[in-house]
mmCIF file with all atom_site columns, C-alpha atoms and ligand atoms in Angstrom:
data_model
loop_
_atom_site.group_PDB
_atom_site.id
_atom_site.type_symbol
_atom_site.label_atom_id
_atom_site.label_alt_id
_atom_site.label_comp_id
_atom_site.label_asym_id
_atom_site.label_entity_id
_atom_site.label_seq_id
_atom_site.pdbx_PDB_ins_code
_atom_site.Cartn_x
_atom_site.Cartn_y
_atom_site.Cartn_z
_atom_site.occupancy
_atom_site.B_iso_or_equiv
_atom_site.pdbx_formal_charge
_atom_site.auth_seq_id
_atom_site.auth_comp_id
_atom_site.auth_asym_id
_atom_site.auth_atom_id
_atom_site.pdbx_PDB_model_num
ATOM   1   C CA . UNK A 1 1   ? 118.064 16.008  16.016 1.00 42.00 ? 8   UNK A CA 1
ATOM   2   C CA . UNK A 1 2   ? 116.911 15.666  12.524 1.00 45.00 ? 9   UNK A CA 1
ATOM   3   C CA . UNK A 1 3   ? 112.503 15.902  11.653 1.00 48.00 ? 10  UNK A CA 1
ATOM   4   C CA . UNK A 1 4   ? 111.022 12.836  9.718  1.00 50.00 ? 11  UNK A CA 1
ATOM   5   C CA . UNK A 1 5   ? 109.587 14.866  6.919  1.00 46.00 ? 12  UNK A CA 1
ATOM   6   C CA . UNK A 1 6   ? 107.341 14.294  4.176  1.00 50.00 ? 13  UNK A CA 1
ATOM   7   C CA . UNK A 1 7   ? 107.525 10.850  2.479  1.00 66.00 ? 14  UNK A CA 1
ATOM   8   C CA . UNK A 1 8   ? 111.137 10.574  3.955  1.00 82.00 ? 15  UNK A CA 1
ATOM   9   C CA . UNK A 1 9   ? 111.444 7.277   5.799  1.00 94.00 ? 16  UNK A CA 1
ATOM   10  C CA . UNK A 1 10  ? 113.773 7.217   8.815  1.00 96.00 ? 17  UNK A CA 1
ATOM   11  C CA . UNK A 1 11  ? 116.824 4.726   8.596  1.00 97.00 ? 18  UNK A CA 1
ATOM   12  C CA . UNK A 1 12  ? 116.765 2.130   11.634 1.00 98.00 ? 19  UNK A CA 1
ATOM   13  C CA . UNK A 1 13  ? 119.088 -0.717  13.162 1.00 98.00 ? 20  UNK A CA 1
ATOM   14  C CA . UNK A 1 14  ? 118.416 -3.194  15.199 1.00 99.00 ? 21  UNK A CA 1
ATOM   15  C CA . UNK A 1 15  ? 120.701 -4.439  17.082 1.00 98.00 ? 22  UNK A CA 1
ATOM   16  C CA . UNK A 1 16  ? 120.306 -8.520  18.070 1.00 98.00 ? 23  UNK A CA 1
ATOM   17  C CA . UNK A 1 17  ? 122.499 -11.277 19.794 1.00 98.00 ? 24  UNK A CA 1
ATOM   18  C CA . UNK A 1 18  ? 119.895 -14.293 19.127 1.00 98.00 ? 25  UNK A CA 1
ATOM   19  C CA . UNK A 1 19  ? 116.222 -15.586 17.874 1.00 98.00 ? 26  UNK A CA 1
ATOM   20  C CA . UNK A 1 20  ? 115.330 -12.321 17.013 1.00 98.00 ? 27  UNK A CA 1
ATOM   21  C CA . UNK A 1 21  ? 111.439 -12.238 17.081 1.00 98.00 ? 28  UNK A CA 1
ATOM   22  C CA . UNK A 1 22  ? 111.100 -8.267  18.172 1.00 98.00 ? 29  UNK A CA 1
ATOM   23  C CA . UNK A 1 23  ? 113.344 -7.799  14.866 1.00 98.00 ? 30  UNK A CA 1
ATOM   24  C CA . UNK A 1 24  ? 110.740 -9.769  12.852 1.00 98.00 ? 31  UNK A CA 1
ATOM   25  C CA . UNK A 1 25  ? 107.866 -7.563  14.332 1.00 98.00 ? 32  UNK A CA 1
ATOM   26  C CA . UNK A 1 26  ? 109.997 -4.199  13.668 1.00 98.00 ? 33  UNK A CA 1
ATOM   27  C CA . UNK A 1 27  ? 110.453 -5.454  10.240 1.00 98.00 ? 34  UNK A CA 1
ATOM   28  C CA . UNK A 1 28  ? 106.819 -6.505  9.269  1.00 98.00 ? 35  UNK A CA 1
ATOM   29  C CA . UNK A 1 29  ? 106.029 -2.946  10.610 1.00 98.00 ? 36  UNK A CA 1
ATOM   30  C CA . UNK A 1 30  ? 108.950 -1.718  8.683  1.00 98.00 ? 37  UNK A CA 1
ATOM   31  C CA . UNK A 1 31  ? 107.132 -3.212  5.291  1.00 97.00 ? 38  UNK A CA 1
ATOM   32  C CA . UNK A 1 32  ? 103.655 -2.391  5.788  1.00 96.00 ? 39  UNK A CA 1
ATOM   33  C CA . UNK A 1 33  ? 101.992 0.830   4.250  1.00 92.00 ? 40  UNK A CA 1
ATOM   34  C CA . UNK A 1 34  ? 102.044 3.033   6.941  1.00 89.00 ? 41  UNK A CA 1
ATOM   35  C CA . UNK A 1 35  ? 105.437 2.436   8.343  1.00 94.00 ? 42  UNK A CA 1
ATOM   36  C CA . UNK A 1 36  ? 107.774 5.364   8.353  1.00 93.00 ? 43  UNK A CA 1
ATOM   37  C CA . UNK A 1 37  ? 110.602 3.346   9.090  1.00 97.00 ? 44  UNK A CA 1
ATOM   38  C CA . UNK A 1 38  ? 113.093 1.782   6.880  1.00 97.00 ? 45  UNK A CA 1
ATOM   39  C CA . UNK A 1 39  ? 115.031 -1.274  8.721  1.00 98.00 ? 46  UNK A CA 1
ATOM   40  C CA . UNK A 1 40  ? 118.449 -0.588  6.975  1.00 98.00 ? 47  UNK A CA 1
ATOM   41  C CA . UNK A 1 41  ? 120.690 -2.523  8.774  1.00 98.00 ? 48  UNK A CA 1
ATOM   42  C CA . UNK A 1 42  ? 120.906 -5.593  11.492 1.00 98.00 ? 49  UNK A CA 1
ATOM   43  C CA . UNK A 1 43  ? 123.891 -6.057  13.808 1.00 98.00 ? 50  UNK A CA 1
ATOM   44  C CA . UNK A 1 44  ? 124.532 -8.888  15.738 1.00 98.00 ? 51  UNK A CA 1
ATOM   45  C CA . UNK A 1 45  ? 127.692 -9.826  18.112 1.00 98.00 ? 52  UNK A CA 1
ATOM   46  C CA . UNK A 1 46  ? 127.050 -13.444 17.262 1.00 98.00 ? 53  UNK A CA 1
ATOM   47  C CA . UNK A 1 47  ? 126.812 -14.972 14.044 1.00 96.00 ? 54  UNK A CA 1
ATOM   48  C CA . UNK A 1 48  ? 125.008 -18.332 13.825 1.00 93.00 ? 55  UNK A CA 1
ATOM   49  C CA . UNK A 1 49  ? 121.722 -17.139 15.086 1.00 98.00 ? 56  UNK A CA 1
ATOM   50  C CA . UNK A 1 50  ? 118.615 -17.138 13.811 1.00 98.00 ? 57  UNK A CA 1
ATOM   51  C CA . UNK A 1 51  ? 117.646 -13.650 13.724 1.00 98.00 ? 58  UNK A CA 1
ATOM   52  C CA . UNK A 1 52  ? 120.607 -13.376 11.244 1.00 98.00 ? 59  UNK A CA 1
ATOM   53  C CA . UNK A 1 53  ? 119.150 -15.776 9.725  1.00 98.00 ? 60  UNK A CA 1
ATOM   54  C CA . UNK A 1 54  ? 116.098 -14.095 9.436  1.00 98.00 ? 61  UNK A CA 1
ATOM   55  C CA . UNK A 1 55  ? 117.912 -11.248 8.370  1.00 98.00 ? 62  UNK A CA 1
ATOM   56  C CA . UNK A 1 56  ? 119.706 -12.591 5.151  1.00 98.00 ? 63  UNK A CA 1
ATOM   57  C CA . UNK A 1 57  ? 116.254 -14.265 4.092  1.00 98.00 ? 64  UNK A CA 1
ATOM   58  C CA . UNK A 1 58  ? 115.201 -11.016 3.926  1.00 98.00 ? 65  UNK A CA 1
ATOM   59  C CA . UNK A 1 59  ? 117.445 -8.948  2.158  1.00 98.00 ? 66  UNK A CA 1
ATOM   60  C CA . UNK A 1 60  ? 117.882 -7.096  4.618  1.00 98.00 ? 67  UNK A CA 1
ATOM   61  C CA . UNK A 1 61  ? 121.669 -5.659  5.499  1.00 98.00 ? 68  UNK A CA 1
ATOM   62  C CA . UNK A 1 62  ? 123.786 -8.015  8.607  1.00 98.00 ? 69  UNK A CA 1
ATOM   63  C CA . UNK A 1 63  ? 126.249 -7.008  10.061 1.00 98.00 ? 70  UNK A CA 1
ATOM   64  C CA . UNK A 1 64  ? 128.474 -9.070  12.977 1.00 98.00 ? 71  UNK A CA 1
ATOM   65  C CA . UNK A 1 65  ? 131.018 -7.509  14.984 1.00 97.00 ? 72  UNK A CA 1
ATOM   66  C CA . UNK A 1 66  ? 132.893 -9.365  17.558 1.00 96.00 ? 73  UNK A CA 1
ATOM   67  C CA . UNK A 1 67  ? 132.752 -7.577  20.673 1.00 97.00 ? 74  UNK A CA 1
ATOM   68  C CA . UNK A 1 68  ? 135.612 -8.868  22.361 1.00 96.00 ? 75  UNK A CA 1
ATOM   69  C CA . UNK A 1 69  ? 137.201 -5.581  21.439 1.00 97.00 ? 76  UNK A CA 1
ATOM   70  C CA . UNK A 1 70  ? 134.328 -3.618  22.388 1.00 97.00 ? 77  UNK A CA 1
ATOM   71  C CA . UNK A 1 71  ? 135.924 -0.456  21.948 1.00 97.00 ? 78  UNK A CA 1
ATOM   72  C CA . UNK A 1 72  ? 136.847 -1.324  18.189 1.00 97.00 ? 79  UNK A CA 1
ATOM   73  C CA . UNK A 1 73  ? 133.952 -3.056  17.423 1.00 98.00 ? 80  UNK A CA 1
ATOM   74  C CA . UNK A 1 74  ? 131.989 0.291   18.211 1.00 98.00 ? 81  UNK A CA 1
ATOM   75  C CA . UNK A 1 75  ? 134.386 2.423   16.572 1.00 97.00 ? 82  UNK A CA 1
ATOM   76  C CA . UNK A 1 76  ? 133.135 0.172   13.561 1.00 97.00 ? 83  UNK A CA 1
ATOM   77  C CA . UNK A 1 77  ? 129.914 0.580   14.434 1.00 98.00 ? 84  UNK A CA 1
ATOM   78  C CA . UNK A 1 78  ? 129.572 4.787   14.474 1.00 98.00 ? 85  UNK A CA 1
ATOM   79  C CA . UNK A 1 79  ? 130.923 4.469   11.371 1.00 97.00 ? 86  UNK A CA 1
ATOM   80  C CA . UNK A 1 80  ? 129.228 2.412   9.590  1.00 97.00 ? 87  UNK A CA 1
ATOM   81  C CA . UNK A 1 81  ? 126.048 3.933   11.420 1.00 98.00 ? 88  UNK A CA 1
ATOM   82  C CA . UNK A 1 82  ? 126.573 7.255   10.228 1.00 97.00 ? 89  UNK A CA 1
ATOM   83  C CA . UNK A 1 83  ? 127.446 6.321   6.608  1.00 97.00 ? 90  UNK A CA 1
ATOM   84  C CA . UNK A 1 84  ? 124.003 4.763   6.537  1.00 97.00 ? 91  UNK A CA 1
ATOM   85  C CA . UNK A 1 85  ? 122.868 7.680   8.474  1.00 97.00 ? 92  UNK A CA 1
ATOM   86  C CA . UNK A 1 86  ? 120.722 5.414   10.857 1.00 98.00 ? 93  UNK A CA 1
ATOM   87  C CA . UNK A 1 87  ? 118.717 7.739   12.795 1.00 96.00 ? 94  UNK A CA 1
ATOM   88  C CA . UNK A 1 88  ? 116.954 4.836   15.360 1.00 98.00 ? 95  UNK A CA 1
ATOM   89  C CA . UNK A 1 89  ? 119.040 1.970   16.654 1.00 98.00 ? 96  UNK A CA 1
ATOM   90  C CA . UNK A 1 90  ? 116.517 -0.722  18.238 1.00 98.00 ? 97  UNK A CA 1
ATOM   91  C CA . UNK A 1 91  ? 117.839 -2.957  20.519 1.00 98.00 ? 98  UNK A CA 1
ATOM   92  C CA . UNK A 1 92  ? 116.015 -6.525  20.560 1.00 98.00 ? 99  UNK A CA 1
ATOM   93  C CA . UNK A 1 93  ? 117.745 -8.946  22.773 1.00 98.00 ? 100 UNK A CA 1
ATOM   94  C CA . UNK A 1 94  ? 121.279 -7.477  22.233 1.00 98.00 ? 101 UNK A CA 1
ATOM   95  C CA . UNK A 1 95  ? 122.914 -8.907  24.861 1.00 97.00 ? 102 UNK A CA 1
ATOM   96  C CA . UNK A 1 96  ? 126.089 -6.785  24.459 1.00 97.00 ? 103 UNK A CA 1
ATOM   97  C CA . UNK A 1 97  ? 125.578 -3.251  27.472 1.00 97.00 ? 104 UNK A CA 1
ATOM   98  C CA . UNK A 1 98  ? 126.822 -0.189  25.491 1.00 98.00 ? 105 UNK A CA 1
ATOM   99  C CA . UNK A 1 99  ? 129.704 2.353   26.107 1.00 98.00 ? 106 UNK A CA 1
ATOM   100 C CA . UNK A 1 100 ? 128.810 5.526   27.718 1.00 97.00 ? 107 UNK A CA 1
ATOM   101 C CA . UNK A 1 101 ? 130.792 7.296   25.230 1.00 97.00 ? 108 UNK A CA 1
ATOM   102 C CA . UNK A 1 102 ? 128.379 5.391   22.452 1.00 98.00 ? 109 UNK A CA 1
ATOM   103 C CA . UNK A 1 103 ? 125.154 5.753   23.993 1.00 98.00 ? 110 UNK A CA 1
ATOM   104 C CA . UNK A 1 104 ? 126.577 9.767   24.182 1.00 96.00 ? 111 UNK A CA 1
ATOM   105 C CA . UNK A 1 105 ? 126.869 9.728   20.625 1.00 95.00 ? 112 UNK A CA 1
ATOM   106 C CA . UNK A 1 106 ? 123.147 8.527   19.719 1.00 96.00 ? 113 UNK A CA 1
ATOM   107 C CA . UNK A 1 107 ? 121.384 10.214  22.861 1.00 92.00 ? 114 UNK A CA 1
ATOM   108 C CA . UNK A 1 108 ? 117.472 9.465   22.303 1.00 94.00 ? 115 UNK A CA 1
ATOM   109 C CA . UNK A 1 109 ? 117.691 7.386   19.559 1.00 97.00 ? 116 UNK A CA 1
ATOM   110 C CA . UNK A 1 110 ? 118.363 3.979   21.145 1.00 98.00 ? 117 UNK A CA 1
ATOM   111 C CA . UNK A 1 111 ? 115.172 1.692   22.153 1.00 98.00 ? 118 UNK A CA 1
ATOM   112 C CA . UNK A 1 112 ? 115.721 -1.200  23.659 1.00 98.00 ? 119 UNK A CA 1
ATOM   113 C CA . UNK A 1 113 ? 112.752 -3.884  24.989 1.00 98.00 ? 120 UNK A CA 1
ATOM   114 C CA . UNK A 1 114 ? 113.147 -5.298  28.316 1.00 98.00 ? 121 UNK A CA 1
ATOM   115 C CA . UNK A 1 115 ? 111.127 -8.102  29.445 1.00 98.00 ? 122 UNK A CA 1
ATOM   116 C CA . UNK A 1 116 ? 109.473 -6.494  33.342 1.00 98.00 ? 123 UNK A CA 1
ATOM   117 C CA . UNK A 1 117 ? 107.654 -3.759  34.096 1.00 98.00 ? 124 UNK A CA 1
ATOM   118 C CA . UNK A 1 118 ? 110.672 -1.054  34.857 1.00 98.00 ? 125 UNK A CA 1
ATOM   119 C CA . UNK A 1 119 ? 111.739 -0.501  37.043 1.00 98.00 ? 126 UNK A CA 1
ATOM   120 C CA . UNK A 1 120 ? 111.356 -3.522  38.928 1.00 98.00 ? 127 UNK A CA 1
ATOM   121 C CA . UNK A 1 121 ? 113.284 -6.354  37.677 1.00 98.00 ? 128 UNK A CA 1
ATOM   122 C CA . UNK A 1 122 ? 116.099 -4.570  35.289 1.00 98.00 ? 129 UNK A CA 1
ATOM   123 C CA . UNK A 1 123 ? 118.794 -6.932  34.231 1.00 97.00 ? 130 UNK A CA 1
ATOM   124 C CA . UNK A 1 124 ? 118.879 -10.700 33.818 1.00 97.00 ? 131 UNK A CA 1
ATOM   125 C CA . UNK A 1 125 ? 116.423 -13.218 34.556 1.00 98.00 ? 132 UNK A CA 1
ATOM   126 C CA . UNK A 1 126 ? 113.389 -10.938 35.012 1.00 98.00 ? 133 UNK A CA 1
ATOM   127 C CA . UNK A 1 127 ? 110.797 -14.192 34.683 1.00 98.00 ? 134 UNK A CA 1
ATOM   128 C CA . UNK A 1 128 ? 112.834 -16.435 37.153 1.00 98.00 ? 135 UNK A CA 1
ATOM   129 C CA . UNK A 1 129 ? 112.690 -13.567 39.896 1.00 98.00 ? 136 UNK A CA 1
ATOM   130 C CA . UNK A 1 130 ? 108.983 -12.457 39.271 1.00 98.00 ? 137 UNK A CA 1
ATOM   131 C CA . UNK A 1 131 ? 108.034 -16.063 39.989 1.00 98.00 ? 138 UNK A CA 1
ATOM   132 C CA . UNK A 1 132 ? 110.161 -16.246 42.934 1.00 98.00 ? 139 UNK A CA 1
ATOM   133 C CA . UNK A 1 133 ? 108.454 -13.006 44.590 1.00 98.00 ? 140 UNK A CA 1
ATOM   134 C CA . UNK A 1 134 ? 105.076 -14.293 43.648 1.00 98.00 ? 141 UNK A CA 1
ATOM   135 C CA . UNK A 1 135 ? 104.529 -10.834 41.783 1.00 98.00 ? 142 UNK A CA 1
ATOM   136 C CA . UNK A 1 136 ? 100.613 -11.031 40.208 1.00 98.00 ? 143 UNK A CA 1
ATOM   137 C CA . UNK A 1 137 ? 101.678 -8.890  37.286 1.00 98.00 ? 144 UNK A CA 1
ATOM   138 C CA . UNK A 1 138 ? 104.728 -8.749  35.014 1.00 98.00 ? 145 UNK A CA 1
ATOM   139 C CA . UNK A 1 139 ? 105.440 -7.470  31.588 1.00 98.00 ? 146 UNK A CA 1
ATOM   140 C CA . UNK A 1 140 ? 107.484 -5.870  29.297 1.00 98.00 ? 147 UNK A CA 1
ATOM   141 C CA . UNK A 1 141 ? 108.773 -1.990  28.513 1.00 98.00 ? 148 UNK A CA 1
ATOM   142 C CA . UNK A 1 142 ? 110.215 0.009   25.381 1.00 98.00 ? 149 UNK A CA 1
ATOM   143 C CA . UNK A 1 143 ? 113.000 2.557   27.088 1.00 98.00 ? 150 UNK A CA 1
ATOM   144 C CA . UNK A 1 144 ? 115.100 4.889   25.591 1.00 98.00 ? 151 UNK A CA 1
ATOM   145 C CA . UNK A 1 145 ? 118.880 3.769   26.571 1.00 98.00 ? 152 UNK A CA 1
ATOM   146 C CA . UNK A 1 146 ? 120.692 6.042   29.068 1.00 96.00 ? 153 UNK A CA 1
ATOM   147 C CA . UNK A 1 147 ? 124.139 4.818   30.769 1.00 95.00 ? 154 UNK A CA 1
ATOM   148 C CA . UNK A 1 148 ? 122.524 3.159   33.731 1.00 95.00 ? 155 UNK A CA 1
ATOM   149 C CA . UNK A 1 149 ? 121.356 -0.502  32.839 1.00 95.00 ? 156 UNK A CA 1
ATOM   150 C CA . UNK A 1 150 ? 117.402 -0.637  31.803 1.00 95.00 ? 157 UNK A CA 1
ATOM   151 C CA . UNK A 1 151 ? 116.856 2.991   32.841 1.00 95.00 ? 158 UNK A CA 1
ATOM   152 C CA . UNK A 1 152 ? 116.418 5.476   30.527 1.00 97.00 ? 159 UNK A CA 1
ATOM   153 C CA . UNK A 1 153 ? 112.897 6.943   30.124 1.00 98.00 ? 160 UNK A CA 1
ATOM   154 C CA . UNK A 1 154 ? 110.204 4.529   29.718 1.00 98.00 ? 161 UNK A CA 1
ATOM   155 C CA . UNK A 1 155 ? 108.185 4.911   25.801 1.00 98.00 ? 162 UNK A CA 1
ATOM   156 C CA . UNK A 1 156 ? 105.319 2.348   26.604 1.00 98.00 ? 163 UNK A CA 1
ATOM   157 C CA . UNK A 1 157 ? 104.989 -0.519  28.801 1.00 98.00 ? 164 UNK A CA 1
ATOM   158 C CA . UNK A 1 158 ? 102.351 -3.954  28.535 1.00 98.00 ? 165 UNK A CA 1
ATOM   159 C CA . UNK A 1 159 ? 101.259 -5.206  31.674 1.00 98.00 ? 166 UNK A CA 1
ATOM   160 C CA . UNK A 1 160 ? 100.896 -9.061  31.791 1.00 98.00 ? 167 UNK A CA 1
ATOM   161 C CA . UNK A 1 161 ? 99.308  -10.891 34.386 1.00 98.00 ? 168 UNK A CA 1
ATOM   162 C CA . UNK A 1 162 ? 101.243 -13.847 36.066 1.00 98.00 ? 169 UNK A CA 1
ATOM   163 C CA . UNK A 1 163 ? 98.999  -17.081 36.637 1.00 98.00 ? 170 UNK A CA 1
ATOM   164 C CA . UNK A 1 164 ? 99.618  -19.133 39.444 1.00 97.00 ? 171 UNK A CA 1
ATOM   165 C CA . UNK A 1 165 ? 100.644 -22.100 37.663 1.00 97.00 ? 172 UNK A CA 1
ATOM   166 C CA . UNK A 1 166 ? 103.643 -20.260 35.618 1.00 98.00 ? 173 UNK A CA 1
ATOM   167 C CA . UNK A 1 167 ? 107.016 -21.035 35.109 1.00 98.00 ? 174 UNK A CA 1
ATOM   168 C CA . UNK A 1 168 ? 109.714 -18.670 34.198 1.00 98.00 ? 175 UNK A CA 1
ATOM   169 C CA . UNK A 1 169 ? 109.357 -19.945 30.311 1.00 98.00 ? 176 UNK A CA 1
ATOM   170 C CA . UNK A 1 170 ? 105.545 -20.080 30.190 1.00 98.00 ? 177 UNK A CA 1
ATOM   171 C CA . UNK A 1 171 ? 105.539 -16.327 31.453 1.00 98.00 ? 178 UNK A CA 1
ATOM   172 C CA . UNK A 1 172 ? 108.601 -15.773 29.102 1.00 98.00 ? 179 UNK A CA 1
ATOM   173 C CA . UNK A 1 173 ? 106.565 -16.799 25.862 1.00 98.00 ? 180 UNK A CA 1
ATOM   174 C CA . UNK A 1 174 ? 103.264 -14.778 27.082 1.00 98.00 ? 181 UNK A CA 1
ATOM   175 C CA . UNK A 1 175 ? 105.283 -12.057 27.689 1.00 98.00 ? 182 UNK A CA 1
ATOM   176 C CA . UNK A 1 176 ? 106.738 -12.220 24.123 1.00 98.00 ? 183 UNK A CA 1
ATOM   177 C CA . UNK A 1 177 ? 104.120 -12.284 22.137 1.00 98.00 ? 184 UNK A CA 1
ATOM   178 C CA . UNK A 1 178 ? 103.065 -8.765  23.371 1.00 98.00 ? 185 UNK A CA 1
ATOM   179 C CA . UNK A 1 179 ? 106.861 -8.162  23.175 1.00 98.00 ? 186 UNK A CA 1
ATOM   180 C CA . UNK A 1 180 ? 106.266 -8.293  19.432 1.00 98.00 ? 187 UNK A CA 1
ATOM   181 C CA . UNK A 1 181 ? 103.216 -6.190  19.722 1.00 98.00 ? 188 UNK A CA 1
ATOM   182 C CA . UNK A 1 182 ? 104.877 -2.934  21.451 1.00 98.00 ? 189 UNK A CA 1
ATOM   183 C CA . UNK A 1 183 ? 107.893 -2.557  19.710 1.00 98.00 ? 190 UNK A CA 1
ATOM   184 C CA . UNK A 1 184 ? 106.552 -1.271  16.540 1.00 98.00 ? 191 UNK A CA 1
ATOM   185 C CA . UNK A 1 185 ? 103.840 0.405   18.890 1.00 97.00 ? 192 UNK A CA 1
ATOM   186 C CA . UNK A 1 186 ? 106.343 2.295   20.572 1.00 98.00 ? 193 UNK A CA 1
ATOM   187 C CA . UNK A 1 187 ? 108.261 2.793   17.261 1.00 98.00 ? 194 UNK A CA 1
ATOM   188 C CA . UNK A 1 188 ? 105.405 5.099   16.151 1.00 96.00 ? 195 UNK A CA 1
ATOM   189 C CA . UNK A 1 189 ? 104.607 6.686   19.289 1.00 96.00 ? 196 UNK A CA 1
ATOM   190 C CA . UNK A 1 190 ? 108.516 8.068   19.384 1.00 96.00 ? 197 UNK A CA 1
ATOM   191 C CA . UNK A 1 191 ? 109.150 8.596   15.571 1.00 91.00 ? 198 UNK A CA 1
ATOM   192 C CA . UNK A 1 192 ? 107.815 12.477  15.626 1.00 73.00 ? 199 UNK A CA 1
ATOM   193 C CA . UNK A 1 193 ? 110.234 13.241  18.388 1.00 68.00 ? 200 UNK A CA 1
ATOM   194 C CA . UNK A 1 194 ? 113.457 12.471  16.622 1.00 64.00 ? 201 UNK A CA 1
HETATM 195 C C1 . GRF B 2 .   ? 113.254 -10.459 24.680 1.00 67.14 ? 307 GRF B C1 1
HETATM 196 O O1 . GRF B 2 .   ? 112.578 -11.088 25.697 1.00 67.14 ? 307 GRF B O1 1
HETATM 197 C C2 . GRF B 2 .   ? 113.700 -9.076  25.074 1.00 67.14 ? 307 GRF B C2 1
HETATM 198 O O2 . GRF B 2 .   ? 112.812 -8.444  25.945 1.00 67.14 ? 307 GRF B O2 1
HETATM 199 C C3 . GRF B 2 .   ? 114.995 -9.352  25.796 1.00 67.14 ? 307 GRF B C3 1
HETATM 200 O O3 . GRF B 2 .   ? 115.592 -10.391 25.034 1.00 67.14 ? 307 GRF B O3 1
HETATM 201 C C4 . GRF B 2 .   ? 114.579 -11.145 24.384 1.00 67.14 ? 307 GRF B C4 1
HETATM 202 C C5 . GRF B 2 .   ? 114.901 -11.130 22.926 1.00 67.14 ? 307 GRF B C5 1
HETATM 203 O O4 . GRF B 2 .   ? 114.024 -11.941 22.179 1.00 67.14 ? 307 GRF B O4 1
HETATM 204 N N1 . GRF B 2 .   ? 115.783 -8.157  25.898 1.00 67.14 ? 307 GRF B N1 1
HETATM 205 P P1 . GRF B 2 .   ? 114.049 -11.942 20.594 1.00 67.14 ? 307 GRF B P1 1
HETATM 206 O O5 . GRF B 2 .   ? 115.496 -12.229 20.167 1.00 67.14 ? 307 GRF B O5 1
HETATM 207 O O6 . GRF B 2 .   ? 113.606 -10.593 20.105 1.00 67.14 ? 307 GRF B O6 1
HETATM 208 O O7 . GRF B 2 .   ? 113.132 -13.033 20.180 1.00 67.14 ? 307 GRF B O7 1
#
């Protein structure tokens, strides 16, 4: 794995499928003074969405690949990855689960966000089953990406508390907004390491 040395800013993707607010947070990050990041490229299996939108507004590099032909559409992406020479691939809502054989090729450098405190409630509809078990706290986690869904090591994690009169979307947009917060958080704590 390569050092981030000197003024040298490391290349980063994020990866997206939708409203893309953790992209907006990695890219405010990615533009403030001490940021040692530089948000190269955004890649999105769907096109009409508004973190592309965000994207293009801008300036900042989109890509969309349909994934029907997963296997291809990777094949695109290592390229186009390594051309770049992306060091950190973020996924933010990419709803799109990686080939072993990708997630081989960029071992420790993919992030991804889940919405629950891993690792309870990996995969889909984290809110709608905390609610249902009555849990008192939720949250949300930065994890490196291994082969097994939502559990490679954990980075940083929020704890949220879950009022009693929640619903799966009010505890949704609570947990977002510190979401946005630990992404970049976790960003920095990791950036040394690769
Ligand atoms: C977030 O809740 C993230 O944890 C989950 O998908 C959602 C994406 O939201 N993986 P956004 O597109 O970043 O706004």
């Amino acid at each position: 794995m390569g050092k981030l040395i000197g003024k040298n800013k490391l290349n980063c993707a994020v990866f997206i499928s939708g409203r893309g607010s953790n992209l907006k947070s990695i890219y405010v990050y990615s533009k403030s003074k001490i940021s040692k990041i530089n948000l190269k490229i955004v890649v999105s299996n769907k096109s009409n969405v508004k973190g592309i939108k965000f994207a293009k507004k801008n300036k900042i590099r989109t890509v969309v690949l349909n994934f029907k032909n997963q296997q291809y559409a990777e094949k695109q992406l290592i390229k186009l990855l390594s051309l770049n020479r992306i060091k950190l691939i973020c996924l933010a809502g990419f709803m799109k689960i990686l080939s072993k054989n990708f997630i081989k090729k960029f071992k420790y450098k993919i992030i991804n966000i889940h919405p629950s405190l891993l690792p309870n409630y990996k995969g889909l509809n984290t809110h709608q089953k905390v609610i249902e078990n009555k849990e008192k706290y939720s949250g949300c986690t930065v994890h490196y990406v291994n082969e097994k869904l939502d559990s490679g090591k954990i980075i940083l994690q929020k704890k949220v508390k879950v009022l009693k009169s929640d619903t799966a979307q009010s505890l949704a947009k609570r947990i977002l907004f510190y979401e946005n917060k630990l992404y970049p958080k976790a960003i920095k704590k990791i950036l040394f390491k690769i």
